[in-house]
Coordinates of N, CA, C and O in Angstrom, one line a residue:
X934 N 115.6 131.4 79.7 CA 114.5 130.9 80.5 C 115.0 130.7 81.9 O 115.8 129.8 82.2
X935 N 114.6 131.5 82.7 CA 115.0 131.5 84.6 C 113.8 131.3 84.9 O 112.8 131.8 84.5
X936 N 114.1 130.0 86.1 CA 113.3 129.2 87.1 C 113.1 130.7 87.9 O 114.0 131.5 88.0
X937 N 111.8 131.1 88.6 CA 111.6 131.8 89.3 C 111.2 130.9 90.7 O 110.5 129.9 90.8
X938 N 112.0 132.0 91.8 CA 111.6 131.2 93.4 C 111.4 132.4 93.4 O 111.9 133.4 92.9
X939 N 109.8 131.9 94.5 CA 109.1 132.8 94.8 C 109.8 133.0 96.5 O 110.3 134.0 97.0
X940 N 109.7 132.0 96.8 CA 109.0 131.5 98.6 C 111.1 131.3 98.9 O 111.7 130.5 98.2
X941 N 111.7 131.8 99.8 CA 112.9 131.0 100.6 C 112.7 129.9 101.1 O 111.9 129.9 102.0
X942 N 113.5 128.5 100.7 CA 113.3 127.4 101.5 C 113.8 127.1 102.6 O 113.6 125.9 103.0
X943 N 114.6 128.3 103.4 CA 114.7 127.9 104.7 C 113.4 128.3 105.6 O 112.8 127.6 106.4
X944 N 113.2 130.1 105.1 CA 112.1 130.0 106.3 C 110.9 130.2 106.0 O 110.0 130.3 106.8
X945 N 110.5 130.3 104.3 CA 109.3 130.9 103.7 C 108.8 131.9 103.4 O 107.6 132.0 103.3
X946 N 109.9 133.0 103.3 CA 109.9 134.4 103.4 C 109.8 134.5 101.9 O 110.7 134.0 101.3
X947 N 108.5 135.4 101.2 CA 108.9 135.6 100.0 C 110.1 136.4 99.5 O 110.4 137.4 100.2
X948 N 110.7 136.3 98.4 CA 111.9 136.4 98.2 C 111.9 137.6 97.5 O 110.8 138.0 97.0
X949 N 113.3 138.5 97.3 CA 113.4 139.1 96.3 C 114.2 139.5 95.4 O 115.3 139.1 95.7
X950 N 114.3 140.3 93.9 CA 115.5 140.1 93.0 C 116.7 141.1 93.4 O 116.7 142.3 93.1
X951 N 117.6 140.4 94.0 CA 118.7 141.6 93.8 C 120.1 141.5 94.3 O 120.3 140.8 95.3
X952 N 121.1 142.1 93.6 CA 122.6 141.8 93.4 C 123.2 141.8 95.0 O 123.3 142.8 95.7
X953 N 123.8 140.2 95.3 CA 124.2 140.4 97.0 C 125.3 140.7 96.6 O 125.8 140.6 95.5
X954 N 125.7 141.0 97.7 CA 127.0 141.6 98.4 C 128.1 140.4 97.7 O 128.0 139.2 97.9
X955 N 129.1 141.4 96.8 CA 130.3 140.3 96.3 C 129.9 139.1 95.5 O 130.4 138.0 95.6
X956 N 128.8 139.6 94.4 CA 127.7 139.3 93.4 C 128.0 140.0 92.1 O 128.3 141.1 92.2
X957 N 128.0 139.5 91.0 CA 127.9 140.4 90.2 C 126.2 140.3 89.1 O 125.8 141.1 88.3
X958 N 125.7 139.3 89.5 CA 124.7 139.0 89.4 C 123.2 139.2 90.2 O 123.2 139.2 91.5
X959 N 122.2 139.4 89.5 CA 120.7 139.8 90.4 C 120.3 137.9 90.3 O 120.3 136.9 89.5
X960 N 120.1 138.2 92.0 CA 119.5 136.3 92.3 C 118.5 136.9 93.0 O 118.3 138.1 93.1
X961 N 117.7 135.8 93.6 CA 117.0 135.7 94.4 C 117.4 135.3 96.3 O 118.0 134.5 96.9
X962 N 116.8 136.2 96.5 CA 117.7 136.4 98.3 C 116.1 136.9 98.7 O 115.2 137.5 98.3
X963 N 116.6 136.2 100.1 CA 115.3 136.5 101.0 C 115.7 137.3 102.2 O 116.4 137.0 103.1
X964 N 114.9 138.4 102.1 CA 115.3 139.9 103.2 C 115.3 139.3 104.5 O 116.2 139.8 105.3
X965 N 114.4 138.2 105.1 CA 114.8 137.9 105.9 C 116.0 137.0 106.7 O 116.4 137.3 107.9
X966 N 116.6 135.9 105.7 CA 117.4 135.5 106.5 C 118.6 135.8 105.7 O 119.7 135.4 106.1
X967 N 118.5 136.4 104.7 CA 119.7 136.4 103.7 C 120.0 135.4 103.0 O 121.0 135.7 102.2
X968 N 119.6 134.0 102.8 CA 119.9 133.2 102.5 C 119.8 133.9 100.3 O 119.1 134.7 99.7
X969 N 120.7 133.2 100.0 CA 120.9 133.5 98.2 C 120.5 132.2 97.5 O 121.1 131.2 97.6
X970 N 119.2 132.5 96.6 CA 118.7 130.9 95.9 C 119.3 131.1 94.6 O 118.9 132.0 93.9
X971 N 120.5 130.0 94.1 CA 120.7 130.3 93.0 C 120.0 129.2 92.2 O 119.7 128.1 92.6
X972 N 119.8 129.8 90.8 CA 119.7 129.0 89.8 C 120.6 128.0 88.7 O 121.4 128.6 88.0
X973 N 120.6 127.2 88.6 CA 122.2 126.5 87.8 C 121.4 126.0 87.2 O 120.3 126.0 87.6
X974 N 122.1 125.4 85.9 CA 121.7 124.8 84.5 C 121.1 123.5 85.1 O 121.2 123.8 86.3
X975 N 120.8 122.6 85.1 CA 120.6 121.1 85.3 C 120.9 120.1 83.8 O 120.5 120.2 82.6
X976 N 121.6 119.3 84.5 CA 122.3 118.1 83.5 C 121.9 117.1 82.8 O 121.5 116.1 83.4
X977 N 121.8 117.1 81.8 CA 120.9 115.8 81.2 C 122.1 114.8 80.7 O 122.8 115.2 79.7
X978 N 122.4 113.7 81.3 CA 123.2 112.6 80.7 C 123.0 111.5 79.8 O 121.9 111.1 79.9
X979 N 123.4 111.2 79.4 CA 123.0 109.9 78.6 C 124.3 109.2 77.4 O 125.3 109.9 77.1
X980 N 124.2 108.4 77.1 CA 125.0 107.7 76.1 C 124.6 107.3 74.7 O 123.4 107.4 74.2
X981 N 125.7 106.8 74.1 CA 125.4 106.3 72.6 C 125.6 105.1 72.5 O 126.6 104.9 71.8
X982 N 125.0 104.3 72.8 CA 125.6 102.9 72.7 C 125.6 102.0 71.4 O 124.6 101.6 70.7
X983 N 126.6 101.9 71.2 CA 127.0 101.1 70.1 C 127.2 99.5 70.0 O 127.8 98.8 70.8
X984 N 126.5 99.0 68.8 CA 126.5 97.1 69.1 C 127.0 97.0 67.2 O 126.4 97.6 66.4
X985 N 128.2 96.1 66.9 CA 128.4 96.3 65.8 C 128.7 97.5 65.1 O 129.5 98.4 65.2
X986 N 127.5 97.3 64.1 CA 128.0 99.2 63.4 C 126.8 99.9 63.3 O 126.5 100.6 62.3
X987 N 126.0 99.7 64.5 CA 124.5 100.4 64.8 C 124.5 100.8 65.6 O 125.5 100.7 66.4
X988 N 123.3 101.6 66.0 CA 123.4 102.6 67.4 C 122.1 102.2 68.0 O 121.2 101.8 67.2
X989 N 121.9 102.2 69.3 CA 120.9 101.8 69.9 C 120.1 103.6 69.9 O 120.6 104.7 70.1
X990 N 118.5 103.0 69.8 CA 117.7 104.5 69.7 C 117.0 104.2 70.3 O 116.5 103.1 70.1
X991 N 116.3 105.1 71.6 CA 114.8 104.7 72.0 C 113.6 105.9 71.7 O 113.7 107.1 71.8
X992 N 112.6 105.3 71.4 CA 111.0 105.6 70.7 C 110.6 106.2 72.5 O 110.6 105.5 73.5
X993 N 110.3 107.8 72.3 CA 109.9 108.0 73.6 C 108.6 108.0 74.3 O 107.6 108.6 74.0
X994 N 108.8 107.1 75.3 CA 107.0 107.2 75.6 C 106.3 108.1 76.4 O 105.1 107.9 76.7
X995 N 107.1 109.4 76.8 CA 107.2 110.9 77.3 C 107.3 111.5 76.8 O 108.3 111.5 76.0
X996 N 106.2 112.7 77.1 CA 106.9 114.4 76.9 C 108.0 114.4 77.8 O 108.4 113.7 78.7
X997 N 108.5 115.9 76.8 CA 108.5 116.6 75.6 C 108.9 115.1 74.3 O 109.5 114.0 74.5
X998 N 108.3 115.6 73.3 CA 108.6 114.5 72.1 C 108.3 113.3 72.1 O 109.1 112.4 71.6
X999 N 106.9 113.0 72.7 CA 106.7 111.5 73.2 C 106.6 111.1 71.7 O 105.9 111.9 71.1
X1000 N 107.1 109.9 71.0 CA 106.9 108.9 70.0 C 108.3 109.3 69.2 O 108.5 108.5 68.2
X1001 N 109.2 110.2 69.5 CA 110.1 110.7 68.6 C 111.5 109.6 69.2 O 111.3 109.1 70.3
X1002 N 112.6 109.3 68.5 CA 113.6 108.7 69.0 C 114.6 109.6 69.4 O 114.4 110.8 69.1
X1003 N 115.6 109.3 70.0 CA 116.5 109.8 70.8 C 117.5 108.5 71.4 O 117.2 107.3 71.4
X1004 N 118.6 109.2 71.9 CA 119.2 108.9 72.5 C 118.9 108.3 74.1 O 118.2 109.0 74.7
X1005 N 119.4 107.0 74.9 CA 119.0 107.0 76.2 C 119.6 107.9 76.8 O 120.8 107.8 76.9
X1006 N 118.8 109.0 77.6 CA 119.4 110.0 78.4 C 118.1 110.7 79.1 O 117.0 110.7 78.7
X1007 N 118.6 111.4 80.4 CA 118.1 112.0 81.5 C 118.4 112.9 82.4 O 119.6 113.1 82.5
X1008 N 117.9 113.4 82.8 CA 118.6 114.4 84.5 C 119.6 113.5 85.3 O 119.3 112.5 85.8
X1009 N 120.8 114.1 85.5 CA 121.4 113.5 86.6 C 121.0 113.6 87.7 O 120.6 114.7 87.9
X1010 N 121.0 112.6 88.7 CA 120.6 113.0 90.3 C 121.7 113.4 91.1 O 122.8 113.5 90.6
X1011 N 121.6 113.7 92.2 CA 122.4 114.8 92.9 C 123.4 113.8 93.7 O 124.1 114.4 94.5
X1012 N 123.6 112.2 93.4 CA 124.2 111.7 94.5 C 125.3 111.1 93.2 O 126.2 110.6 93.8
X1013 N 125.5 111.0 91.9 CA 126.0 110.0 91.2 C 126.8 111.0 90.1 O 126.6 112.2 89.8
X1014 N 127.5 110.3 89.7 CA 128.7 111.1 89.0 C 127.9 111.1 87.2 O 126.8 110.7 86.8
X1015 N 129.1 112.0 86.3 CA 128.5 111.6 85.0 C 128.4 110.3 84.6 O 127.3 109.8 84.3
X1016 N 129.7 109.7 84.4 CA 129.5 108.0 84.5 C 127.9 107.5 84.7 O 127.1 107.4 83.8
X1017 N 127.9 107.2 86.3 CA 127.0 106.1 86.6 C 125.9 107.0 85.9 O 125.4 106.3 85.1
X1018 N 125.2 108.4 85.9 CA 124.0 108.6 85.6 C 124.0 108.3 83.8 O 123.0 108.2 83.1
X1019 N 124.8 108.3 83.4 CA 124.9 107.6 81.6 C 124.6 106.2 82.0 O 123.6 105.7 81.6
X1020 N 125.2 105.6 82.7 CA 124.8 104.1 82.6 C 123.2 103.9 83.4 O 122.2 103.3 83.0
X1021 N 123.3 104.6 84.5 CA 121.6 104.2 85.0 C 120.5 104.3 84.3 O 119.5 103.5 84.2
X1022 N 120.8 105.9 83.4 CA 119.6 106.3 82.0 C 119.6 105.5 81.2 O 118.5 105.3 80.6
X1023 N 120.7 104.5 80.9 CA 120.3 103.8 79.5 C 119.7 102.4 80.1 O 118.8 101.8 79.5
X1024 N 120.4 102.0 81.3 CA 119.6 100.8 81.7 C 118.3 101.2 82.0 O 117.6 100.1 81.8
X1025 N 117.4 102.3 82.6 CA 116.3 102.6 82.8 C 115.4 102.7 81.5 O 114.4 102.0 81.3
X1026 N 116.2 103.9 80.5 CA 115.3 103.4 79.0 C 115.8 102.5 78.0 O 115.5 102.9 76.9
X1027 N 116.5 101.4 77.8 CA 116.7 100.4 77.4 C 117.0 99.7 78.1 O 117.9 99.0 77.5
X1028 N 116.8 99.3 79.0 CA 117.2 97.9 80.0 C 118.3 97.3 79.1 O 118.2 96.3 78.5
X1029 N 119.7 98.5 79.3 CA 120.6 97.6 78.6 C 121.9 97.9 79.6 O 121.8 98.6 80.6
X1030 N 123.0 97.5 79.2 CA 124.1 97.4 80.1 C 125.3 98.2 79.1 O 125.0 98.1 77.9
X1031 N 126.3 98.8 79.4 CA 127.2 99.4 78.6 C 128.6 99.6 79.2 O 129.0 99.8 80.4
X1032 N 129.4 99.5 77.8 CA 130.4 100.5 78.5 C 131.1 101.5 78.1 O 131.6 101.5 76.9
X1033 N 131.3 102.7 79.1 CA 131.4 103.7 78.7 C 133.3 103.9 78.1 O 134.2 103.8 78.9
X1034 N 133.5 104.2 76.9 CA 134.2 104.6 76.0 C 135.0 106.2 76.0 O 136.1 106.5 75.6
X1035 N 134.0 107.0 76.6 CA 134.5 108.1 76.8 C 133.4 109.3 76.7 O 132.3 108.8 76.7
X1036 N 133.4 110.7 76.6 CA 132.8 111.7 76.5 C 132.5 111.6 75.3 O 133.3 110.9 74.7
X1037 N 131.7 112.0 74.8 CA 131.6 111.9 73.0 C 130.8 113.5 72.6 O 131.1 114.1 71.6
X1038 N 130.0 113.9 73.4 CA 129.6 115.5 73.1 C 128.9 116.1 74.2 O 128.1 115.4 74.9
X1039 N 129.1 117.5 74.6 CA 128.8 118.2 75.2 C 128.1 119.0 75.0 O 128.9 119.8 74.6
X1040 N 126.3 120.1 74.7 CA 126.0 120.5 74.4 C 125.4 121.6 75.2 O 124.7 121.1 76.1
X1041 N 125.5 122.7 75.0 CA 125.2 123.8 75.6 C 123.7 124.3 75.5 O 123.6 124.8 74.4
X1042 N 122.8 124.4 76.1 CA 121.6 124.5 75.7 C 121.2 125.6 76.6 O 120.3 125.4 77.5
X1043 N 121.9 127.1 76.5 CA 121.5 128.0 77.6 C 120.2 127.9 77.7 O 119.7 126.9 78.3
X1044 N 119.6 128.8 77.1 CA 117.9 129.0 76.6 C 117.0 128.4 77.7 O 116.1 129.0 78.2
X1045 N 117.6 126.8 78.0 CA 116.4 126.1 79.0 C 117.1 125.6 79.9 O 116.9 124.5 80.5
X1046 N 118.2 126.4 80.1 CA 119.1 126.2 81.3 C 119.5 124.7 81.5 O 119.4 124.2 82.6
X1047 N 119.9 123.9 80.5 CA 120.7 123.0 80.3 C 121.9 122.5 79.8 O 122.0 123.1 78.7
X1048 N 122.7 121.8 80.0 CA 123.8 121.1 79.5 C 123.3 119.3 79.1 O 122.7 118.6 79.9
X1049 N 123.6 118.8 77.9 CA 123.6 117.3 77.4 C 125.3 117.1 77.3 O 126.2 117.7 76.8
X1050 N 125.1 115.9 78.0 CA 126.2 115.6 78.1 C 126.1 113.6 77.8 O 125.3 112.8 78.4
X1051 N 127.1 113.4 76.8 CA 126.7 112.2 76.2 C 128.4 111.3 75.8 O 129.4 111.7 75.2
X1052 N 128.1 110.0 76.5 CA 129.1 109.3 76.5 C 129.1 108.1 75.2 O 128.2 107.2 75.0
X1053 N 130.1 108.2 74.3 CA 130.2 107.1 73.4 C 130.4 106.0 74.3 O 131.2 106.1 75.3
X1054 N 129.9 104.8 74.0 CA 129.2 103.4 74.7 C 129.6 102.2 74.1 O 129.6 102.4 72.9
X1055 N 129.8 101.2 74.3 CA 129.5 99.8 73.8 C 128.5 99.6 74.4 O 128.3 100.0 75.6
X1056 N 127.7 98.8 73.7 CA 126.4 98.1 74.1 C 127.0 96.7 74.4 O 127.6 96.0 73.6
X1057 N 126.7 96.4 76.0 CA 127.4 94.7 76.8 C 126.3 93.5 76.1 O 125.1 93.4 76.5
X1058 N 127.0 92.6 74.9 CA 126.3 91.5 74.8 C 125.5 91.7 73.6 O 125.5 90.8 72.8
X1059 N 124.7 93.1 73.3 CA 123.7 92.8 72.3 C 122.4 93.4 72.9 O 121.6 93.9 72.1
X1060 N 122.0 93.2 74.6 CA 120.7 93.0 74.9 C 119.9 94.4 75.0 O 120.5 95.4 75.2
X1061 N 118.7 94.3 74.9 CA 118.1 95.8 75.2 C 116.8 95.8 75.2 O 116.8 94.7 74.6
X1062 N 115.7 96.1 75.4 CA 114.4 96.2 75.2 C 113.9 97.5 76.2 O 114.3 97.9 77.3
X1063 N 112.8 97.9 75.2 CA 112.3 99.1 76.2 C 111.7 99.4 77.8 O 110.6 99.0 78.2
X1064 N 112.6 100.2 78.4 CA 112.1 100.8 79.5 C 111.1 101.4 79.8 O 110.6 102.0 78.9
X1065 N 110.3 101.6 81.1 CA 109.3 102.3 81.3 C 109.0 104.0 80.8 O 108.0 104.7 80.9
X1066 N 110.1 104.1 80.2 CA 109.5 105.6 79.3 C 110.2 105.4 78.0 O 111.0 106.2 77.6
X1067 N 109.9 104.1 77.1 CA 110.3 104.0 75.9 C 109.4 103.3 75.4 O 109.0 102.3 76.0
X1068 N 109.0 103.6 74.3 CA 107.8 102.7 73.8 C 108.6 101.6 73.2 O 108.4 100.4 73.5
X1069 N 109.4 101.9 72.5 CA 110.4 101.0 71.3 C 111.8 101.6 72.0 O 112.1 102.6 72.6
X1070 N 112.8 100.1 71.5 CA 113.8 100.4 71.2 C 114.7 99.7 69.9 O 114.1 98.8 69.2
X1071 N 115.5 100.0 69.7 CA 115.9 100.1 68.3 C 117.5 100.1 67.9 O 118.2 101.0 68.2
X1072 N 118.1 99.0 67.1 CA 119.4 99.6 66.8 C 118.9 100.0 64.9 O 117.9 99.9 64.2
X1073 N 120.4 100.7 64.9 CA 119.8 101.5 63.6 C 121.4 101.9 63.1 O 122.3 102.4 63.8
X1074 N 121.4 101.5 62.1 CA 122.4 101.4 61.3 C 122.7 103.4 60.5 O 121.6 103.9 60.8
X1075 N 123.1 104.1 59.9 CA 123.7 105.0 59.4 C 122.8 105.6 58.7 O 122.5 106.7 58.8
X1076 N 122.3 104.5 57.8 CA 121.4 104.7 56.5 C 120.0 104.5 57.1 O 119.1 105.0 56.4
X1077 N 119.6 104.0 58.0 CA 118.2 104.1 58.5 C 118.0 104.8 59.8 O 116.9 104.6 60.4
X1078 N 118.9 105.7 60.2 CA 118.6 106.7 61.1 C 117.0 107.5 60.6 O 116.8 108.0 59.5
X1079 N 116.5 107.4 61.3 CA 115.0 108.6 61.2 C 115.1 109.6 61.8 O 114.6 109.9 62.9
X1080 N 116.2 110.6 60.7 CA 116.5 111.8 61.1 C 115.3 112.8 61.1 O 115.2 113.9 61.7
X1081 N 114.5 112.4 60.3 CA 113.1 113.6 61.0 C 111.9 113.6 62.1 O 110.9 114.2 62.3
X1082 N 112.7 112.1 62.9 CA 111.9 111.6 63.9 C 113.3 111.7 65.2 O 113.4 111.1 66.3
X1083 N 114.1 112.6 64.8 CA 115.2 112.7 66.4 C 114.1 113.6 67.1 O 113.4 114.6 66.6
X1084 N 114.1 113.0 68.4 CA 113.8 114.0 69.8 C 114.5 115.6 69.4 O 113.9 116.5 68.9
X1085 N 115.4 115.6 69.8 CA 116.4 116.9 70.4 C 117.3 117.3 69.3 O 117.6 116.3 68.6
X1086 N 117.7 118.1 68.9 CA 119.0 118.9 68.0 C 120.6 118.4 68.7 O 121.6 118.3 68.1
X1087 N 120.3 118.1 70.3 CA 121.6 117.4 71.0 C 121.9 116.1 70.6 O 123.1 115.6 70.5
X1088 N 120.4 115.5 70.2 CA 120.7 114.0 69.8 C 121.2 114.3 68.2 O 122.3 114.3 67.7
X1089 N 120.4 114.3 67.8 CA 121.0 114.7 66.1 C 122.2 115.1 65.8 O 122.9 114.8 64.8
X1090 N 122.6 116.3 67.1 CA 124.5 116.5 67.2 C 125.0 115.4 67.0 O 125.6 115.0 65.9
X1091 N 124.8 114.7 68.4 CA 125.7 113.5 68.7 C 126.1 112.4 67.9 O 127.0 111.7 67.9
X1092 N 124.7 112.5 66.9 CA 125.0 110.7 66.3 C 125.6 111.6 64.8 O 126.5 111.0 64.3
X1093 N 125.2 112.6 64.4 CA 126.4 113.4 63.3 C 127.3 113.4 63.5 O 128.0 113.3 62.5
X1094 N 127.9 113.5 65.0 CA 129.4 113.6 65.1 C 129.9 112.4 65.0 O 130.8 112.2 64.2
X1095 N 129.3 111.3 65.7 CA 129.5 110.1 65.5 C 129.9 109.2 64.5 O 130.6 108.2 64.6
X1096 N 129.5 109.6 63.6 CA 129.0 108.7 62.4 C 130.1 109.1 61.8 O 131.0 108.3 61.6
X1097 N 130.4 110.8 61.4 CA 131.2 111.5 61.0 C 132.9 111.2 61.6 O 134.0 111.2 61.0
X1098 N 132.8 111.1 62.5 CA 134.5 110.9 63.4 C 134.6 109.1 63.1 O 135.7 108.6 62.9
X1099 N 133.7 108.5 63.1 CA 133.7 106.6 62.4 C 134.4 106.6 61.3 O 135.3 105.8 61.0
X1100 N 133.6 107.7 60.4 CA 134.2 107.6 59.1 C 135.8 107.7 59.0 O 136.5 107.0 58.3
X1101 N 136.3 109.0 60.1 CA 137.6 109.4 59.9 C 138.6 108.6 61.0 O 139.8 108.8 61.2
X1102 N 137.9 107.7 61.6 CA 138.6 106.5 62.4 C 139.2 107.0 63.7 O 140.0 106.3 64.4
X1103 N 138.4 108.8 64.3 CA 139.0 109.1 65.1 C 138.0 109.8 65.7 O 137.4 110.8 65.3
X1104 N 137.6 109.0 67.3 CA 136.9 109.6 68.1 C 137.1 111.2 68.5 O 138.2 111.3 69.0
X1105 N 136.5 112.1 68.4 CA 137.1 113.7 69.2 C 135.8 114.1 70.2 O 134.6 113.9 70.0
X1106 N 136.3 114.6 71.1 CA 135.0 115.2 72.2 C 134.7 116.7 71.4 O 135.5 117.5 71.0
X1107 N 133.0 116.8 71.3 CA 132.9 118.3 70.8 C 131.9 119.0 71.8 O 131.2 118.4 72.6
X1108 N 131.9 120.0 71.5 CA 131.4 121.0 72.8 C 130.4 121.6 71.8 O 130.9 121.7 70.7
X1109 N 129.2 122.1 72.0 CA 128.3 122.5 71.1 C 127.7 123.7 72.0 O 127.6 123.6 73.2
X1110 N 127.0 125.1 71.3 CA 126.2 125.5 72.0 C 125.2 125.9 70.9 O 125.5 126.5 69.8
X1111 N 123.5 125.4 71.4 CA 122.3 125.5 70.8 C 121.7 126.5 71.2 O 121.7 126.9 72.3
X1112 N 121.1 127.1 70.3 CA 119.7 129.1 70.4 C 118.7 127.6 70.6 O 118.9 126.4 70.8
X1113 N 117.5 128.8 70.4 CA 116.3 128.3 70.7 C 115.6 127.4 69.5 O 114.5 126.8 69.4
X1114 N 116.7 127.8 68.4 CA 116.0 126.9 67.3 C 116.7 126.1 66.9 O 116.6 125.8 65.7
X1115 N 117.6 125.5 67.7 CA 118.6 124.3 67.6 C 120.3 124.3 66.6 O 121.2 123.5 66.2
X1116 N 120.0 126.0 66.6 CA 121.4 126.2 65.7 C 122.6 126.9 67.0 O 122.5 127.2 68.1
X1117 N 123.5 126.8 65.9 CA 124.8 127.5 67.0 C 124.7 129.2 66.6 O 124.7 129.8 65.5
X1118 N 124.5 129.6 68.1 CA 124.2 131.2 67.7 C 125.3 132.0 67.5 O 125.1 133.2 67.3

């Protein structure tokens, strides 16, 4: 799935498809000023925060998957590293505070021109309640995961791997890439 630019945002020249000079790729370039609009994946961050031996989940109160749980996570913005956009997302949908532990999974989501990228967490203190796009929030132990109520196939990765590397007493970063129907193609 490719974002189509119509219009160049320097001068408003509509644009057209085709391989520039020292390209190996067809973009979008505008005949007039030459300017080249590329397309890049965009980042969704977020964490797993951990309190005891439960995971914090939030109930989404937004499309896509509004009522379904998920992980706290989001679009990164253009001024803030992976770090801080895992900790801004989870304080935004769980008004909670964390700390980040490390990378915990990577997931490749060409299809909708995305990357999830998700940091294993301690949850600071305990505290949390839902953010303005979470209806509910939730810790949730192993055995009461509502695995047919996850948001995303990214989240359902992450807390599988999780759970799974707990058991074996050894955190590993894994790299995932998802088709269109949430398997590895």
């Amino acid at each position: 799935m490719c974002e189509e630019i119509r219009f160049c945002s320097r001068c408003g020249t509509p644009v057209e498809t085709r391989i520039p000079d020292g390209d190996t790729r067809p973009r979008q370039v505008c005949p007039a000023c030459d300017s080249v609009h590329y397309v890049n994946p965009k980042l969704v961050v977020g964490s797993l925060p951990v309190w005891q031996d439960k995971v914090l989940l939030c109930r989404r109160a937004i499309e896509p998957r509004r009522g379904y749980w998920t992980l706290p996570a989001g679009f990164m913005e253009s001024d803030e590293t992976l770090a801080q956009a895992a900790e801004r997302e989870t304080l935004e949908e769980a008004c909670a505070r964390i700390e980040l532990q490390g990378l915990q999974t990577i997931v490749n989501i060409p299809h909708i021109n995305q990357v999830h990228v998700i940091y294993l967490a301690g949850l600071i203190g305990g505290q949390f309640s839902p953010g303005i796009e979470s209806l509910e929030t939730r810790l949730f132990s192993e055995e009461e995961i509502p695995w047919g109520e996850i948001a995303f196939h990214s989240v359902s990765l992450s807390l599988k791997h999780y759970f799974s590397d707990r058991r074996k007493g050894a955190f590993l970063l894994r790299e995932e890439t998802l088709d269109a129907a949430g398997n590895p193609p």
